[in-house]
mmCIF file of C-alpha atoms and ligand atoms in Angstrom:
data_model
loop_
_atom_site.group_PDB
_atom_site.id
_atom_site.type_symbol
_atom_site.label_atom_id
_atom_site.label_comp_id
_atom_site.label_asym_id
_atom_site.label_seq_id
_atom_site.Cartn_x
_atom_site.Cartn_y
_atom_site.Cartn_z
ATOM 1 C CA MET A 1 -0.629 6.691 -23.317
ATOM 2 C CA THR A 2 1.281 9.270 -21.302
ATOM 3 C CA GLY A 3 5.249 8.819 -21.473
ATOM 4 C CA TRP A 4 6.824 9.238 -18.181
ATOM 5 C CA VAL A 5 8.720 12.546 -19.533
ATOM 6 C CA ALA A 6 5.712 13.914 -20.071
ATOM 7 C CA MET A 7 4.879 14.383 -15.970
ATOM 8 C CA GLU A 8 6.558 16.328 -13.627
ATOM 9 C CA ILE A 9 9.051 13.991 -11.135
ATOM 10 C CA ARG A 10 9.474 16.390 -8.051
ATOM 11 C CA PRO A 11 10.264 15.691 -4.519
ATOM 12 C CA ALA A 12 7.037 14.974 -2.435
ATOM 13 C CA THR A 13 5.149 17.844 0.142
ATOM 14 C CA ALA A 14 3.057 17.554 3.002
ATOM 15 C CA ALA A 15 0.109 18.389 0.563
ATOM 16 C CA ASP A 16 0.984 14.557 -1.354
ATOM 17 C CA VAL A 17 0.537 12.237 1.448
ATOM 18 C CA PRO A 18 -3.222 11.963 0.226
ATOM 19 C CA GLY A 19 -1.648 10.580 -3.089
ATOM 20 C CA LEU A 20 1.268 8.784 -1.252
ATOM 21 C CA GLN A 21 -1.793 6.493 1.096
ATOM 22 C CA ALA A 22 -3.424 6.101 -2.538
ATOM 23 C CA ILE A 23 -0.776 5.009 -4.058
ATOM 24 C CA TYR A 24 1.165 2.601 -1.191
ATOM 25 C CA ASP A 25 -2.072 1.300 1.040
ATOM 26 C CA PRO A 26 -3.591 -0.851 -1.381
ATOM 27 C CA HIS A 27 -0.160 -2.782 -1.753
ATOM 28 C CA THR A 28 0.246 -3.047 2.160
ATOM 29 C CA LEU A 29 -3.687 -4.765 2.179
ATOM 30 C CA SER A 30 -3.610 -6.822 -0.468
ATOM 31 C CA SER A 31 0.166 -7.683 -1.838
ATOM 32 C CA HIS A 32 3.076 -9.384 -0.883
ATOM 33 C CA THR A 33 5.491 -6.057 -2.492
ATOM 34 C CA THR A 34 5.343 -4.567 0.566
ATOM 35 C CA PHE A 35 6.160 -6.415 4.213
ATOM 36 C CA HIS A 36 3.361 -3.273 5.582
ATOM 37 C CA THR A 37 0.322 -5.188 6.365
ATOM 38 C CA GLU A 38 -2.320 -2.034 6.863
ATOM 39 C CA PRO A 39 -2.064 1.287 5.454
ATOM 40 C CA VAL A 40 0.617 3.166 6.967
ATOM 41 C CA PRO A 41 -0.722 6.746 8.810
ATOM 42 C CA ALA A 42 0.048 10.436 7.386
ATOM 43 C CA GLY A 43 1.573 10.864 10.297
ATOM 44 C CA VAL A 44 4.490 8.319 9.545
ATOM 45 C CA TRP A 45 4.350 10.083 5.826
ATOM 46 C CA LEU A 46 5.127 13.277 7.859
ATOM 47 C CA GLU A 47 7.438 11.826 10.283
ATOM 48 C CA ARG A 48 9.512 10.738 6.738
ATOM 49 C CA LEU A 49 8.965 14.480 4.993
ATOM 50 C CA ALA A 50 10.548 15.498 7.820
ATOM 51 C CA SER A 51 13.793 13.707 8.266
ATOM 52 C CA PRO A 52 16.526 16.016 8.517
ATOM 53 C CA HIS A 53 19.149 12.891 6.908
ATOM 54 C CA ALA A 54 19.878 14.810 3.199
ATOM 55 C CA GLY A 55 19.340 10.883 2.121
ATOM 56 C CA ASP A 56 15.717 10.256 3.421
ATOM 57 C CA GLN A 57 14.181 11.309 -0.034
ATOM 58 C CA ILE A 58 10.443 10.993 -1.105
ATOM 59 C CA LEU A 59 9.677 11.685 -4.955
ATOM 60 C CA VAL A 60 6.159 12.051 -6.434
ATOM 61 C CA ALA A 61 5.649 11.296 -10.204
ATOM 62 C CA VAL A 62 2.093 13.567 -10.950
ATOM 63 C CA ASP A 63 0.202 13.985 -14.234
ATOM 64 C CA GLU A 64 -2.170 16.540 -14.096
ATOM 65 C CA GLY A 65 -2.503 16.782 -10.493
ATOM 66 C CA ARG A 66 -2.623 13.165 -9.543
ATOM 67 C CA ALA A 67 0.697 11.153 -8.306
ATOM 68 C CA LEU A 68 0.987 8.229 -9.920
ATOM 69 C CA GLY A 69 3.494 7.043 -8.590
ATOM 70 C CA ALA A 70 6.117 7.786 -5.814
ATOM 71 C CA ALA A 71 9.820 6.451 -4.832
ATOM 72 C CA TRP A 72 11.538 7.046 -1.342
ATOM 73 C CA SER A 73 14.702 6.383 0.489
ATOM 74 C CA THR A 74 14.889 5.543 3.994
ATOM 75 C CA ALA A 75 17.833 4.237 6.908
ATOM 76 C CA PHE A 76 18.727 0.925 6.352
ATOM 77 C CA ARG A 77 19.615 0.019 9.478
ATOM 78 C CA PRO A 78 19.195 1.995 12.500
ATOM 79 C CA ARG A 79 23.166 2.098 13.177
ATOM 80 C CA ALA A 80 25.691 5.377 12.544
ATOM 81 C CA ALA A 81 27.909 2.930 10.436
ATOM 82 C CA TYR A 82 25.272 2.157 7.953
ATOM 83 C CA ASP A 83 24.611 6.369 7.818
ATOM 84 C CA ALA A 84 25.526 6.867 3.928
ATOM 85 C CA THR A 85 23.595 3.527 3.055
ATOM 86 C CA ARG A 86 19.795 4.310 2.007
ATOM 87 C CA GLU A 87 17.207 1.571 1.166
ATOM 88 C CA THR A 88 14.890 3.053 -1.826
ATOM 89 C CA SER A 89 11.337 1.456 -3.234
ATOM 90 C CA VAL A 90 9.506 2.686 -5.470
ATOM 91 C CA TYR A 91 5.373 2.109 -5.968
ATOM 92 C CA LEU A 92 2.606 2.853 -8.447
ATOM 93 C CA ALA A 93 -0.739 3.099 -9.178
ATOM 94 C CA ASP A 94 -2.153 -0.323 -10.523
ATOM 95 C CA ASP A 95 -3.177 1.775 -13.856
ATOM 96 C CA ALA A 96 0.193 3.365 -13.874
ATOM 97 C CA THR A 97 2.706 0.386 -14.682
ATOM 98 C CA GLY A 98 4.514 -0.577 -17.513
ATOM 99 C CA ARG A 99 4.801 2.744 -19.575
ATOM 100 C CA GLY A 100 8.344 3.689 -17.824
ATOM 101 C CA ILE A 101 7.279 5.831 -14.396
ATOM 102 C CA GLY A 102 8.462 3.431 -11.793
ATOM 103 C CA ARG A 103 12.206 3.561 -14.254
ATOM 104 C CA GLY A 104 11.975 7.617 -14.312
ATOM 105 C CA LEU A 105 11.313 7.565 -10.272
ATOM 106 C CA TYR A 106 14.639 5.985 -9.162
ATOM 107 C CA ASP A 107 16.373 7.006 -11.964
ATOM 108 C CA VAL A 108 15.936 10.742 -10.174
ATOM 109 C CA LEU A 109 15.944 9.639 -7.209
ATOM 110 C CA LEU A 110 18.864 7.857 -7.615
ATOM 111 C CA GLY A 111 20.872 10.919 -9.181
ATOM 112 C CA ARG A 112 20.459 12.975 -6.094
ATOM 113 C CA LEU A 113 20.987 10.237 -4.022
ATOM 114 C CA ALA A 114 24.454 10.386 -5.390
ATOM 115 C CA GLU A 115 24.510 14.358 -5.237
ATOM 116 C CA VAL A 116 24.001 14.088 -1.379
ATOM 117 C CA GLY A 117 26.681 11.475 -0.983
ATOM 118 C CA VAL A 118 25.091 8.742 -0.251
ATOM 119 C CA HIS A 119 27.466 5.502 -0.864
ATOM 120 C CA THR A 120 25.458 2.919 -1.963
ATOM 121 C CA ALA A 121 21.626 1.655 -1.794
ATOM 122 C CA VAL A 122 19.901 -1.288 -1.162
ATOM 123 C CA ALA A 123 16.426 -2.488 -2.509
ATOM 124 C CA ALA A 124 14.570 -5.608 -1.056
ATOM 125 C CA VAL A 125 11.987 -7.121 -3.697
ATOM 126 C CA ALA A 126 9.854 -9.748 -2.742
ATOM 127 C CA LEU A 127 9.536 -12.298 -4.467
ATOM 128 C CA PRO A 128 7.966 -13.501 -7.257
ATOM 129 C CA ASN A 129 8.017 -9.359 -8.347
ATOM 130 C CA ASP A 130 9.152 -9.737 -12.113
ATOM 131 C CA ALA A 131 8.899 -6.296 -12.486
ATOM 132 C CA SER A 132 10.724 -4.762 -9.559
ATOM 133 C CA VAL A 133 13.494 -6.927 -10.300
ATOM 134 C CA ALA A 134 13.475 -5.927 -14.287
ATOM 135 C CA LEU A 135 13.381 -2.973 -12.787
ATOM 136 C CA HIS A 136 16.357 -2.972 -10.456
ATOM 137 C CA ARG A 137 18.211 -4.485 -12.686
ATOM 138 C CA ALA A 138 17.705 -1.985 -15.461
ATOM 139 C CA CYS A 139 18.137 1.009 -12.807
ATOM 140 C CA GLY A 140 22.248 -0.715 -12.311
ATOM 141 C CA PHE A 141 21.598 -2.460 -8.829
ATOM 142 C CA ALA A 142 23.487 -5.507 -9.035
ATOM 143 C CA ASP A 143 21.570 -8.798 -7.360
ATOM 144 C CA VAL A 144 22.854 -9.712 -3.938
ATOM 145 C CA GLY A 145 21.053 -12.945 -3.362
ATOM 146 C CA VAL A 146 17.844 -14.484 -1.711
ATOM 147 C CA LEU A 147 16.785 -14.404 1.763
ATOM 148 C CA CYS A 148 14.708 -17.531 2.267
ATOM 149 C CA GLU A 149 11.375 -17.256 4.193
ATOM 150 C CA VAL A 150 12.025 -14.087 6.070
ATOM 151 C CA GLY A 151 8.036 -13.034 5.254
ATOM 152 C CA HIS A 152 5.161 -13.867 6.078
ATOM 153 C CA LYS A 153 1.786 -12.456 4.291
ATOM 154 C CA LEU A 154 -1.286 -13.556 2.501
ATOM 155 C CA ASP A 155 -1.206 -17.252 4.249
ATOM 156 C CA ARG A 156 2.488 -17.746 2.609
ATOM 157 C CA TRP A 157 6.701 -17.587 3.388
ATOM 158 C CA ILE A 158 8.017 -14.653 0.978
ATOM 159 C CA ASP A 159 11.637 -14.895 -0.228
ATOM 160 C CA VAL A 160 13.470 -11.802 -0.861
ATOM 161 C CA ARG A 161 15.538 -10.778 -2.952
ATOM 162 C CA TRP A 162 18.377 -7.816 -2.111
ATOM 163 C CA PHE A 163 20.228 -5.790 -4.549
ATOM 164 C CA GLN A 164 22.779 -2.645 -4.377
ATOM 165 C CA LYS A 165 23.636 0.010 -6.282
ATOM 166 C CA MET A 166 26.806 1.786 -5.640
ATOM 167 C CA LEU A 167 26.535 5.687 -6.229
HETATM 168 C C1 COA B 1 8.140 -2.461 -10.018
HETATM 169 C C2 COA B 1 7.066 -1.323 -10.345
HETATM 170 C C3 COA B 1 7.889 -0.197 -9.843
HETATM 171 C C4 COA B 1 8.109 -0.970 -12.029
HETATM 172 O O1 COA B 1 7.727 0.348 -12.402
HETATM 173 P P1 COA B 1 7.403 0.287 -13.844
HETATM 174 O O2 COA B 1 6.789 1.943 -14.481
HETATM 175 O O3 COA B 1 6.179 -0.554 -13.957
HETATM 176 O O4 COA B 1 8.066 -0.293 -14.933
HETATM 177 P P2 COA B 1 8.909 0.541 -16.130
HETATM 178 O O5 COA B 1 7.864 0.827 -17.375
HETATM 179 O O6 COA B 1 9.422 1.560 -15.613
HETATM 180 O O7 COA B 1 9.848 -0.851 -16.350
HETATM 181 C C5 COA B 1 11.172 -0.807 -16.193
HETATM 182 C C6 COA B 1 12.214 -1.699 -16.827
HETATM 183 O O8 COA B 1 11.124 -3.292 -16.178
HETATM 184 C C7 COA B 1 11.550 -3.906 -17.245
HETATM 185 N N1 COA B 1 9.762 -4.494 -16.567
HETATM 186 C C8 COA B 1 8.318 -3.667 -16.683
HETATM 187 N N2 COA B 1 7.563 -4.344 -15.875
HETATM 188 C C9 COA B 1 7.733 -5.474 -16.070
HETATM 189 C C10 COA B 1 7.381 -6.879 -15.928
HETATM 190 N N3 COA B 1 5.920 -6.983 -15.448
HETATM 191 N N4 COA B 1 8.240 -8.034 -16.088
HETATM 192 C C11 COA B 1 9.315 -8.302 -16.986
HETATM 193 N N5 COA B 1 10.224 -6.580 -17.004
HETATM 194 C C12 COA B 1 8.999 -5.529 -16.904
HETATM 195 C C13 COA B 1 10.768 -2.825 -17.997
HETATM 196 O O9 COA B 1 10.828 -3.599 -19.289
HETATM 197 C C14 COA B 1 11.743 -2.048 -18.257
HETATM 198 O O10 COA B 1 13.291 -2.529 -18.350
HETATM 199 P P3 COA B 1 14.118 -1.851 -19.845
HETATM 200 O O11 COA B 1 14.143 -0.395 -19.119
HETATM 201 O O12 COA B 1 15.201 -2.792 -19.442
HETATM 202 O O13 COA B 1 13.734 -1.980 -20.491
HETATM 203 C C15 COA B 1 5.747 -0.962 -10.946
HETATM 204 O O14 COA B 1 5.012 -2.108 -11.697
HETATM 205 C C16 COA B 1 4.588 -1.179 -9.405
HETATM 206 O O15 COA B 1 4.438 0.062 -8.526
HETATM 207 N N6 COA B 1 4.558 -2.482 -8.935
HETATM 208 C C17 COA B 1 3.917 -2.537 -7.680
HETATM 209 C C18 COA B 1 4.403 -2.183 -6.594
HETATM 210 C C19 COA B 1 6.101 -2.930 -6.195
HETATM 211 O O16 COA B 1 6.001 -4.010 -6.519
HETATM 212 N N7 COA B 1 7.026 -1.925 -6.050
HETATM 213 C C20 COA B 1 7.854 -2.746 -5.639
HETATM 214 C C21 COA B 1 8.359 -3.057 -4.880
HETATM 215 S S1 COA B 1 10.037 -3.769 -4.336
#
């Protein structure tokens, strides 16, 4: 089995958008792990890639030309005072989980965010999600509480656990 250290983790480019969609879109349709309920159009990914904010980043983990996972950071809330806070996310292809790729992506992303002056990273994990909760804790995020039933998807109410890491 290939370990994450053997694969390339690098900033995504426009050419990676189909790979990003292949990773993320299945989660939008069939899983509660994201609160998107439909595939994200290519134009949205391209807009994110073009963000002028140094704290807005998208990384991909690529093995033999295929993107197996991606991690990204986006604005937390659209208010100027939140400018140095970024919300982070990480998603892998179904056949790529459990071998350190999520950890590898997050470690690189968090390091890059610290380098560009992001003050703190926050992450929302829709429950249950043992793998994501474990990943955030392993990466040094603190558990800051649960918002009950703030999401509704796949015919049920969904709690969200918030995590935070000071960078
Ligand atoms: C969540 C996700 C990104 C984790 O990535 P991953 O590559 O599978 O996780 P890793 O192998 O890097 O493991 C990271 C840590 O989590 C732990 N972990 C991984 N999967 C786990 C599971 N199913 N249950 C419990 N712990 C788990 C690992 O043991 C490791 O901890 P350690 O460093 O203390 O040993 C991945 O499973 C995924 O893409 N899931 C579907 C999408 C998703 O839920 N994204 C997050 C949305 S908030």
